[in-house]
Short mmCIF file of C-alpha atoms in Angstrom, two decimals:
data_model
loop_
_atom_site.label_atom_id
_atom_site.label_comp_id
_atom_site.label_asym_id
_atom_site.label_seq_id
_atom_site.Cartn_x
_atom_site.Cartn_y
_atom_site.Cartn_z
CA MET A 1 5.72 -42.23 -33.57
CA THR A 2 3.11 -40.07 -35.18
CA ILE A 3 1.55 -36.82 -34.21
CA ASP A 4 -1.71 -35.88 -35.83
CA LEU A 5 -1.49 -32.11 -35.74
CA GLY A 6 -4.97 -31.71 -37.17
CA TYR A 7 -6.36 -33.82 -34.36
CA ALA A 8 -4.40 -31.78 -31.81
CA TRP A 9 -5.90 -28.58 -33.20
CA ASP A 10 -9.45 -30.00 -33.25
CA THR A 11 -9.13 -31.19 -29.66
CA LEU A 12 -7.87 -27.80 -28.55
CA ILE A 13 -10.97 -26.18 -30.09
CA ASN A 14 -13.49 -28.83 -29.12
CA SER A 15 -12.27 -29.31 -25.57
CA TRP A 16 -11.47 -25.63 -25.05
CA PRO A 17 -14.05 -25.17 -22.24
CA MET A 18 -12.28 -27.89 -20.24
CA PHE A 19 -8.84 -26.51 -21.02
CA TRP A 20 -10.02 -22.99 -20.19
CA TYR A 21 -11.34 -24.14 -16.83
CA GLY A 22 -7.94 -25.64 -16.06
CA ILE A 23 -6.07 -22.56 -17.28
CA LYS A 24 -8.04 -20.30 -14.97
CA LEU A 25 -7.22 -22.46 -11.97
CA THR A 26 -3.58 -22.78 -12.94
CA VAL A 27 -3.20 -19.02 -13.30
CA ALA A 28 -5.07 -18.51 -10.02
CA PHE A 29 -2.70 -20.92 -8.27
CA ALA A 30 0.34 -19.21 -9.73
CA VAL A 31 -0.83 -15.72 -8.79
CA VAL A 32 -2.13 -16.56 -5.32
CA GLY A 33 0.91 -18.72 -4.56
CA THR A 34 3.31 -16.01 -5.67
CA VAL A 35 1.55 -13.14 -3.90
CA PHE A 36 1.01 -14.92 -0.59
CA GLY A 37 4.34 -16.68 -0.86
CA PHE A 38 5.91 -13.25 -1.28
CA LEU A 39 4.19 -11.92 1.85
CA ILE A 40 5.23 -14.99 3.84
CA GLY A 41 8.71 -14.62 2.42
CA LEU A 42 8.92 -10.97 3.50
CA ILE A 43 8.09 -11.81 7.09
CA ILE A 44 10.33 -14.88 7.26
CA GLY A 45 13.09 -13.14 5.32
CA ALA A 46 12.94 -10.18 7.71
CA ILE A 47 13.23 -12.49 10.72
CA ARG A 48 16.19 -14.27 9.15
CA GLY A 49 17.86 -11.17 7.80
CA MET A 50 17.58 -9.18 11.01
CA PRO A 51 21.01 -8.38 12.38
CA ALA A 52 21.66 -9.01 16.06
CA ASP A 53 21.47 -5.64 17.78
CA PRO A 54 23.72 -5.34 20.83
CA LEU A 55 21.02 -3.21 22.45
CA ASP A 56 18.53 -6.09 22.43
CA SER A 57 17.27 -7.29 25.78
CA PRO A 58 18.03 -10.94 26.60
CA PHE A 59 14.42 -11.76 25.79
CA THR A 60 14.61 -10.16 22.33
CA LYS A 61 17.92 -11.94 21.73
CA PHE A 62 16.31 -15.25 22.63
CA MET A 63 13.28 -14.56 20.43
CA LYS A 64 15.50 -13.69 17.47
CA LYS A 65 17.46 -16.93 17.87
CA PHE A 66 14.28 -18.90 18.33
CA GLY A 67 12.71 -17.23 15.29
CA LYS A 68 15.73 -18.01 13.16
CA ALA A 69 15.74 -21.65 14.24
CA LEU A 70 12.02 -22.07 13.60
CA THR A 71 12.06 -20.38 10.20
CA GLY A 72 15.17 -22.36 9.30
CA LEU A 73 13.27 -25.56 9.99
CA TYR A 74 10.38 -24.37 7.83
CA ILE A 75 12.63 -23.54 4.90
CA TRP A 76 14.57 -26.78 5.25
CA VAL A 77 11.44 -28.93 5.19
CA PHE A 78 9.54 -27.13 2.44
CA ARG A 79 12.44 -26.73 0.08
CA GLY A 80 13.67 -30.24 0.75
CA THR A 81 10.50 -32.16 -0.06
CA PRO A 82 8.45 -32.26 -3.29
CA MET A 83 5.43 -30.00 -3.31
CA MET A 84 3.31 -32.93 -4.46
CA ILE A 85 4.12 -34.80 -1.24
CA GLN A 86 3.48 -31.65 0.82
CA ALA A 87 0.11 -31.28 -0.89
CA CYS A 88 -0.97 -34.86 -0.25
CA PHE A 89 0.32 -34.95 3.31
CA ILE A 90 -1.10 -31.65 4.49
CA TYR A 91 -4.38 -31.99 2.61
CA TYR A 92 -5.21 -35.40 4.01
CA LEU A 93 -3.75 -34.61 7.43
CA LEU A 94 -5.97 -31.59 7.98
CA ARG A 95 -9.06 -32.72 6.10
CA PRO A 96 -10.66 -34.39 9.14
CA VAL A 97 -9.91 -31.30 11.23
CA ILE A 98 -10.92 -28.36 9.03
CA ASN A 99 -12.84 -30.18 6.30
CA TRP A 100 -11.31 -28.23 3.44
CA GLY A 101 -11.67 -28.77 -0.26
CA PRO A 102 -8.70 -29.54 -2.51
CA VAL A 103 -8.68 -26.07 -4.08
CA THR A 104 -8.50 -24.27 -0.75
CA ALA A 105 -5.84 -26.70 0.43
CA GLY A 106 -3.96 -26.19 -2.81
CA PHE A 107 -3.92 -22.41 -2.41
CA VAL A 108 -2.57 -22.72 1.12
CA ILE A 109 0.06 -25.30 0.23
CA ILE A 110 1.42 -23.52 -2.84
CA SER A 111 1.66 -20.30 -0.79
CA ILE A 112 3.54 -21.97 2.03
CA ASN A 113 5.82 -23.74 -0.41
CA THR A 114 6.57 -20.55 -2.37
CA GLY A 115 7.09 -18.72 0.92
CA ALA A 116 10.03 -20.97 1.73
CA TYR A 117 11.77 -20.06 -1.53
CA MET A 118 10.81 -16.40 -1.29
CA ALA A 119 12.18 -16.22 2.25
CA GLU A 120 15.63 -17.22 1.06
CA ILE A 121 15.46 -14.85 -1.92
CA LEU A 122 14.40 -11.93 0.27
CA ARG A 123 16.84 -12.76 3.05
CA SER A 124 19.69 -12.48 0.59
CA GLY A 125 18.10 -9.28 -0.76
CA ILE A 126 17.86 -7.79 2.72
CA GLN A 127 21.43 -8.73 3.55
CA SER A 128 22.68 -7.23 0.29
CA VAL A 129 21.42 -3.76 1.28
CA ASP A 130 24.32 -1.61 2.46
CA PRO A 131 24.45 -1.57 6.31
CA GLY A 132 24.94 2.20 6.02
CA GLN A 133 21.27 2.47 5.03
CA THR A 134 20.22 0.95 8.34
CA GLU A 135 22.64 3.15 10.26
CA ALA A 136 21.30 6.27 8.59
CA ALA A 137 17.72 5.29 9.41
CA LYS A 138 18.66 4.56 13.01
CA SER A 139 20.53 7.85 13.31
CA LEU A 140 17.29 9.63 12.42
CA GLY A 141 15.57 7.76 15.22
CA MET A 142 13.62 5.29 13.11
CA THR A 143 12.65 2.03 14.77
CA ASN A 144 13.78 -1.35 13.46
CA LEU A 145 10.37 -1.98 11.93
CA GLN A 146 10.22 1.45 10.25
CA THR A 147 13.72 0.92 8.90
CA MET A 148 12.71 -2.45 7.46
CA ILE A 149 9.48 -1.23 5.88
CA PHE A 150 10.55 2.14 4.49
CA VAL A 151 14.24 1.67 3.72
CA ILE A 152 15.34 -1.97 3.55
CA PHE A 153 12.37 -3.78 1.98
CA PRO A 154 11.99 -1.46 -1.03
CA GLN A 155 15.66 -1.89 -1.88
CA ALA A 156 15.73 -5.62 -1.16
CA ILE A 157 12.66 -6.20 -3.34
CA LYS A 158 14.05 -4.14 -6.18
CA ASN A 159 17.40 -5.95 -6.05
CA THR A 160 15.81 -9.38 -6.08
CA PHE A 161 12.89 -8.68 -8.39
CA PRO A 162 14.03 -11.03 -11.16
CA ALA A 163 14.24 -13.93 -8.70
CA ILE A 164 10.90 -13.01 -7.12
CA GLY A 165 9.24 -12.80 -10.53
CA ASN A 166 10.72 -16.12 -11.53
CA GLN A 167 8.64 -17.74 -8.80
CA LEU A 168 5.53 -16.80 -10.78
CA VAL A 169 6.83 -18.72 -13.77
CA VAL A 170 7.81 -21.66 -11.56
CA ASN A 171 4.36 -21.67 -9.97
CA LEU A 172 2.59 -21.66 -13.34
CA LYS A 173 4.33 -24.94 -14.05
CA ASP A 174 4.53 -26.48 -10.58
CA SER A 175 0.86 -25.96 -9.81
CA CYS A 176 0.34 -29.08 -11.95
CA MET A 177 1.42 -31.09 -8.92
CA MET A 178 -1.88 -30.15 -7.32
CA ASN A 179 -3.52 -32.76 -9.54
CA ALA A 180 -2.36 -35.20 -6.87
CA ILE A 181 -5.08 -33.90 -4.59
CA SER A 182 -7.48 -33.75 -7.55
CA VAL A 183 -7.45 -30.02 -8.11
CA THR A 184 -8.84 -29.58 -11.60
CA GLU A 185 -6.05 -27.37 -12.88
CA LEU A 186 -4.67 -27.50 -16.41
CA PHE A 187 -2.78 -30.77 -16.13
CA PHE A 188 -5.66 -32.54 -14.40
CA GLN A 189 -8.03 -31.34 -17.11
CA SER A 190 -5.62 -32.45 -19.83
CA SER A 191 -5.36 -35.92 -18.31
CA SER A 192 -9.14 -36.16 -18.27
CA ILE A 193 -9.40 -35.12 -21.90
CA ALA A 194 -6.58 -37.44 -22.95
CA GLY A 195 -8.09 -40.34 -21.00
CA SER A 196 -11.54 -39.91 -22.44
CA LYS A 197 -10.27 -39.71 -26.03
CA MET A 198 -7.43 -42.21 -25.55
CA ARG A 199 -5.20 -39.82 -27.50
CA PHE A 200 -2.29 -38.84 -25.27
CA VAL A 201 0.33 -37.36 -27.57
CA GLU A 202 -1.94 -34.79 -29.22
CA VAL A 203 -3.64 -33.67 -26.03
CA TYR A 204 -0.38 -33.27 -24.09
CA LEU A 205 1.06 -31.36 -27.03
CA ASP A 206 -1.85 -28.92 -26.61
CA THR A 207 -1.17 -28.78 -22.89
CA ALA A 208 2.54 -28.11 -23.38
CA ILE A 209 1.79 -25.30 -25.80
CA ILE A 210 -0.70 -23.72 -23.40
CA TYR A 211 1.89 -23.84 -20.58
CA LEU A 212 4.46 -22.31 -22.89
CA VAL A 213 2.10 -19.48 -23.81
CA LEU A 214 1.37 -18.85 -20.12
CA THR A 215 5.02 -18.80 -19.04
CA THR A 216 6.02 -16.64 -22.01
CA ALA A 217 3.31 -14.12 -21.22
CA ALA A 218 4.34 -14.07 -17.55
CA THR A 219 8.00 -13.58 -18.45
CA TRP A 220 7.13 -10.75 -20.80
CA LEU A 221 4.98 -9.07 -18.16
CA LEU A 222 7.75 -9.35 -15.56
CA ASN A 223 10.27 -7.84 -17.96
CA VAL A 224 7.98 -4.87 -18.54
CA ILE A 225 7.57 -4.31 -14.80
CA GLU A 226 11.30 -4.65 -14.21
CA ARG A 227 12.10 -2.14 -16.92
CA LYS A 228 9.59 0.31 -15.46
CA MET A 229 11.12 -0.08 -12.01
CA THR A 230 14.61 0.76 -13.19
CA ASN A 231 13.74 3.48 -15.70
CA LYS A 232 11.31 5.51 -13.66
CA LYS A 233 13.83 7.67 -11.94
CA THR A 234 16.26 8.61 -14.70
CA VAL A 235 13.80 11.18 -16.04
CA ALA A 236 14.09 13.33 -12.95
CA LEU A 237 17.76 14.03 -13.54
CA LYS A 238 17.15 15.52 -16.99
CA GLU A 239 14.41 17.79 -15.69
CA MET A 240 16.55 19.51 -13.15
CA SER A 241 19.76 19.99 -15.12
CA CYS A 242 19.02 23.66 -15.39
CA MET B 1 28.73 27.25 33.47
CA GLU B 2 25.71 25.86 31.70
CA ASN B 3 25.15 22.14 31.88
CA PRO B 4 26.58 20.27 28.89
CA ILE B 5 24.23 18.72 26.32
CA ILE B 6 26.27 15.56 26.08
CA LYS B 7 28.60 14.29 28.75
CA VAL B 8 30.86 11.29 28.22
CA ASP B 9 32.35 9.67 31.32
CA HIS B 10 35.07 7.01 31.44
CA LEU B 11 33.93 5.56 28.13
CA GLN B 12 35.35 2.16 27.20
CA LYS B 13 35.04 0.18 23.99
CA HIS B 14 36.69 -3.02 22.85
CA PHE B 15 36.52 -4.86 19.56
CA GLY B 16 37.55 -8.33 20.69
CA ASP B 17 40.90 -7.93 22.43
CA LEU B 18 41.52 -4.54 20.88
CA LYS B 19 40.89 -1.63 23.17
CA VAL B 20 39.54 1.08 20.89
CA LEU B 21 38.42 3.60 23.47
CA ASN B 22 40.04 3.80 26.87
CA ASP B 23 38.60 6.00 29.58
CA ILE B 24 37.29 8.83 27.43
CA ASP B 25 35.93 11.90 29.21
CA PHE B 26 34.53 14.86 27.38
CA SER B 27 31.46 17.00 27.09
CA VAL B 28 29.66 18.99 24.46
CA ASN B 29 28.18 22.36 25.37
CA LYS B 30 25.43 24.19 23.58
CA GLY B 31 26.61 26.10 20.52
CA GLU B 32 30.06 24.58 20.58
CA VAL B 33 31.92 23.28 17.54
CA ILE B 34 34.30 20.50 18.52
CA SER B 35 36.77 18.95 16.10
CA ILE B 36 38.21 15.54 16.83
CA ILE B 37 41.47 14.87 15.04
CA GLY B 38 43.96 12.02 15.11
CA SER B 39 45.40 9.34 12.89
CA SER B 40 43.37 6.45 11.53
CA GLY B 41 42.59 3.85 14.15
CA SER B 42 42.86 6.28 17.02
CA GLY B 43 39.20 5.73 17.93
CA LYS B 44 37.70 9.01 16.67
CA SER B 45 34.94 7.49 14.62
CA THR B 46 34.18 4.86 17.22
CA LEU B 47 33.74 7.59 19.81
CA LEU B 48 31.28 9.39 17.55
CA ARG B 49 29.42 6.17 16.79
CA CYS B 50 29.21 5.40 20.50
CA ILE B 51 27.59 8.78 21.11
CA ASN B 52 24.81 7.86 18.68
CA LEU B 53 24.78 4.27 20.01
CA LEU B 54 25.59 2.80 16.63
CA GLU B 55 28.33 1.15 18.68
CA ILE B 56 27.54 0.08 22.20
CA PRO B 57 30.09 1.13 24.80
CA ASP B 58 31.50 -1.59 27.06
CA GLY B 59 31.94 0.70 30.01
CA GLY B 60 31.47 4.22 31.30
CA SER B 61 28.45 6.34 30.56
CA ILE B 62 27.07 8.86 28.10
CA SER B 63 24.44 11.28 29.28
CA PHE B 64 22.21 13.62 27.33
CA HIS B 65 20.96 16.58 29.37
CA GLY B 66 21.96 14.65 32.48
CA LYS B 67 20.09 11.46 31.57
CA ASP B 68 21.97 8.23 30.92
CA ILE B 69 21.25 7.21 27.32
CA MET B 70 22.06 3.56 28.06
CA ASP B 71 19.13 3.43 30.45
CA ARG B 72 16.56 1.46 28.52
CA SER B 73 13.64 3.27 30.10
CA GLN B 74 14.61 6.29 27.98
CA SER B 75 13.47 6.30 24.40
CA LEU B 76 16.41 5.53 22.17
CA THR B 77 14.63 6.72 19.02
CA ASP B 78 13.77 10.00 20.71
CA TYR B 79 17.40 10.51 21.69
CA ARG B 80 18.70 9.66 18.24
CA SER B 81 16.29 12.09 16.61
CA LYS B 82 17.87 14.86 18.68
CA VAL B 83 21.44 13.89 17.89
CA GLY B 84 21.94 13.90 14.13
CA MET B 85 24.66 12.08 12.28
CA VAL B 86 26.39 12.71 8.97
CA PHE B 87 28.34 9.75 7.64
CA GLN B 88 31.54 9.45 5.68
CA SER B 89 29.75 7.43 3.00
CA PHE B 90 26.65 9.71 2.97
CA ASN B 91 24.19 6.81 3.32
CA LEU B 92 21.36 8.57 1.56
CA PHE B 93 18.35 6.29 1.20
CA ASN B 94 18.80 4.83 -2.27
CA ASN B 95 15.10 4.16 -2.74
CA LYS B 96 14.11 7.78 -2.16
CA ASN B 97 14.64 11.02 -4.01
CA VAL B 98 16.39 13.99 -2.47
CA LEU B 99 13.29 15.56 -0.94
CA ASP B 100 11.95 12.28 0.46
CA ASN B 101 15.30 11.59 2.08
CA CYS B 102 14.76 14.75 4.11
CA ILE B 103 11.09 14.03 4.81
CA ILE B 104 10.96 10.41 5.95
CA GLY B 105 12.51 10.92 9.39
CA GLN B 106 10.29 13.91 10.13
CA ARG B 107 7.17 11.97 9.16
CA LYS B 108 7.95 8.66 10.85
CA VAL B 109 9.85 9.78 13.93
CA LEU B 110 8.68 13.32 14.67
CA LYS B 111 5.19 12.61 13.27
CA ARG B 112 5.09 15.94 11.47
CA ASN B 113 2.39 16.36 8.87
CA LYS B 114 3.20 16.16 5.18
CA ASP B 115 3.16 19.88 4.40
CA GLU B 116 5.19 20.87 7.41
CA ALA B 117 7.79 18.16 6.75
CA LYS B 118 8.04 19.19 3.12
CA ALA B 119 8.47 22.86 3.98
CA ILE B 120 11.20 22.10 6.51
CA ALA B 121 12.96 19.77 4.08
CA GLN B 122 12.89 22.42 1.35
CA GLU B 123 14.18 25.05 3.71
CA ASN B 124 17.15 22.87 4.67
CA LEU B 125 17.87 21.86 1.09
CA LYS B 126 18.02 25.55 0.31
CA LYS B 127 20.45 26.04 3.16
CA VAL B 128 22.84 23.50 1.62
CA GLY B 129 22.27 24.76 -1.92
CA MET B 130 20.45 21.68 -3.18
CA SER B 131 17.01 23.16 -3.87
CA ALA B 132 17.28 22.60 -7.61
CA PHE B 133 17.76 18.87 -7.05
CA GLU B 134 14.84 18.10 -4.76
CA HIS B 135 13.24 15.64 -7.20
CA ALA B 136 16.52 14.06 -8.26
CA ASP B 137 17.27 10.41 -7.62
CA SER B 138 19.64 10.35 -4.67
CA THR B 139 21.86 7.69 -6.29
CA LYS B 140 22.61 9.93 -9.26
CA LEU B 141 24.23 12.83 -7.42
CA SER B 142 27.93 13.58 -7.06
CA GLY B 143 29.58 12.85 -3.72
CA GLY B 144 29.58 16.47 -2.64
CA GLN B 145 25.91 16.83 -3.53
CA LYS B 146 25.05 13.63 -1.67
CA GLN B 147 26.81 14.84 1.43
CA ARG B 148 25.04 18.18 1.31
CA VAL B 149 21.70 16.38 1.05
CA ALA B 150 22.74 14.16 3.97
CA ILE B 151 23.39 17.30 6.00
CA ALA B 152 19.98 18.68 5.02
CA ARG B 153 18.40 15.37 6.01
CA ALA B 154 20.00 15.53 9.45
CA LEU B 155 19.09 19.21 9.87
CA SER B 156 15.46 18.52 9.01
CA MET B 157 15.12 16.69 12.33
CA ASN B 158 16.08 19.93 14.13
CA PRO B 159 18.77 18.14 16.12
CA GLU B 160 20.35 19.70 19.18
CA VAL B 161 23.71 18.29 18.18
CA LEU B 162 25.01 17.21 14.81
CA LEU B 163 27.76 14.60 14.64
CA PHE B 164 29.96 14.51 11.52
CA ASP B 165 31.95 11.34 10.91
CA GLU B 166 34.72 12.31 8.47
CA PRO B 167 32.20 14.03 6.19
CA THR B 168 34.71 14.89 3.48
CA SER B 169 36.99 11.83 3.54
CA ALA B 170 35.13 9.98 0.78
CA LEU B 171 34.93 13.01 -1.52
CA ASP B 172 36.94 13.93 -4.57
CA PRO B 173 39.24 16.84 -3.68
CA GLU B 174 37.30 19.37 -5.75
CA MET B 175 34.12 18.60 -3.79
CA VAL B 176 35.53 18.95 -0.29
CA GLY B 177 35.17 22.73 -0.42
CA GLU B 178 31.42 22.83 -1.05
CA VAL B 179 30.71 20.58 1.94
CA LEU B 180 33.06 22.47 4.25
CA GLU B 181 31.39 25.74 3.22
CA VAL B 182 28.02 24.38 4.31
CA MET B 183 29.50 23.22 7.60
CA LYS B 184 31.09 26.61 8.21
CA ASP B 185 27.73 28.29 7.66
CA LEU B 186 26.10 25.96 10.15
CA ALA B 187 28.79 26.65 12.71
CA ALA B 188 28.32 30.39 12.21
CA GLN B 189 24.59 29.96 12.81
CA GLY B 190 25.33 28.50 16.22
CA LEU B 191 24.61 24.81 15.58
CA THR B 192 26.27 22.49 18.08
CA MET B 193 28.61 20.25 16.14
CA VAL B 194 31.08 17.45 16.79
CA VAL B 195 33.25 16.87 13.75
CA VAL B 196 35.67 14.01 13.24
CA THR B 197 37.91 15.28 10.49
CA HIS B 198 41.21 15.19 8.69
CA GLU B 199 40.69 18.74 7.43
CA MET B 200 43.13 20.57 9.69
CA GLN B 201 42.38 23.97 8.25
CA PHE B 202 38.69 23.50 9.01
CA ALA B 203 39.45 22.35 12.56
CA LYS B 204 41.69 25.36 13.03
CA ASP B 205 39.33 27.97 11.58
CA VAL B 206 35.93 26.80 12.69
CA SER B 207 36.21 24.91 15.98
CA ASP B 208 35.89 26.27 19.46
CA ARG B 209 37.70 23.27 20.80
CA VAL B 210 39.96 20.62 19.30
CA ILE B 211 40.43 17.13 20.66
CA PHE B 212 43.43 15.10 19.58
CA MET B 213 42.95 11.37 19.97
CA ASP B 214 45.71 8.81 19.97
CA LYS B 215 45.48 5.07 20.59
CA GLY B 216 42.03 5.23 22.11
CA VAL B 217 42.62 8.08 24.54
CA ILE B 218 42.24 11.84 24.40
CA ALA B 219 45.89 12.81 24.23
CA GLU B 220 45.32 16.53 24.17
CA GLU B 221 42.41 18.91 24.22
CA GLY B 222 42.26 22.68 23.88
CA THR B 223 41.44 25.69 21.76
CA PRO B 224 42.59 25.59 18.13
CA GLU B 225 45.43 27.97 19.04
CA GLU B 226 46.63 25.74 21.85
CA ILE B 227 46.53 22.59 19.75
CA PHE B 228 47.82 23.93 16.45
CA GLU B 229 50.27 26.61 17.64
CA ASN B 230 51.55 25.15 20.89
CA PRO B 231 50.85 21.45 21.10
CA LYS B 232 52.20 20.10 24.38
CA ASN B 233 51.95 16.39 23.82
CA PRO B 234 54.81 15.02 21.67
CA ARG B 235 52.30 12.76 19.86
CA THR B 236 50.24 15.81 18.89
CA GLN B 237 53.36 17.56 17.64
CA GLN B 238 54.35 14.53 15.61
CA PHE B 239 50.85 14.14 14.15
CA LEU B 240 50.55 17.81 13.18
CA SER B 241 54.04 18.00 11.71
CA ARG B 242 53.02 15.34 9.21
CA TYR B 243 50.15 17.57 8.10
CA SER B 244 52.10 20.81 7.89
CA ALA B 245 54.86 19.04 5.94
CA ARG B 246 52.46 18.50 3.08
#
């Protein structure tokens, strides 16, 4: 077992344009997947976290039950199967119908997959908000939707931010599964480089280091945002202690 | 006599097999301050929550200016905006500062413009003595301060009736006074109020009418003098003697 570190370094420099191309796609997949997954998760999480209101009409009651069953199925399937299989299945299933490219398909699939995880994160976040908050909003006359958007979501998102942010880190890594539908993200590019040079250990060492840099940067960024979110308001108290 | 603002007829409420409210009849007239007293579990809070439809009655009716509030053709949000509620646990919006707590309902429900909503919020915060805290984070206030903001939030909707659900029960003893002072001021200004409370002195001094509830029924109802000086129902006598013995 030998690793030629000099060779690894030279490859990183020489093949940088190929690596860089892959990095851009990997980051794009992580960001798009996390953002759209988050939006999907908000909607699904809201449907699943919605308490049964005794004032609901029978139709609304039915729709809530139906919505919960349907979203439950979605979460069960997408969390219970590997994303690589989801990618292959959905990409090839729909290709004859909508004639999409692997990158477009990849964006859609990683978003749907992330949405399933986000939905469970946000559902627990929504349910962890004190029911008194909802009662207060209702007592002012706010509708269910207004209550969700202006009172519940901001608190649920804040409470679950570490878990939400973690999905970005997960997606940076898991987007490599998109190589199965020949998306030229970082892992796909690395395989190409390694295959053409017939030097696997050195090239994958480069790849591992690049992934580590990406995930470290993302973690750092998330920590900064989280600190800002929690610190912002303490200033106000000092100002007014007059 | 003028028509009542709120009229409750034969109200029934069960939680499972437990009958919490049994055939409750009472009405709230304009400008009246009504105190509802009684031991824990007597149904006081449930009655108040039914009036705001946070609990749904199983039977009977509640009408607001003669209109049945259970009738789904009426706007529930419109009704709720006219009947304010102050909670035992304050329930200030944790994601908003003091001022925004008082603004959000005005903006989203009453559709007031920003400046108007802000002016009204500031006016009400002044009323409860919380002007200096308008930019404070609502989670960082003391209990008494939170409750005063909650009152300002409810007042900012210009409600016709304000319901208080044990507003001082979750407060440290030294903070009860500041909240009761605010409530006394409001009563003096003619606000219609229904107050579920364990503060007997407040009920005695401020109310126009006192309702004593016991085991889900209104056991006795009358002026503060009638209830506190000459209670007729033995249950009322027993309940009040426990308070005066303290």
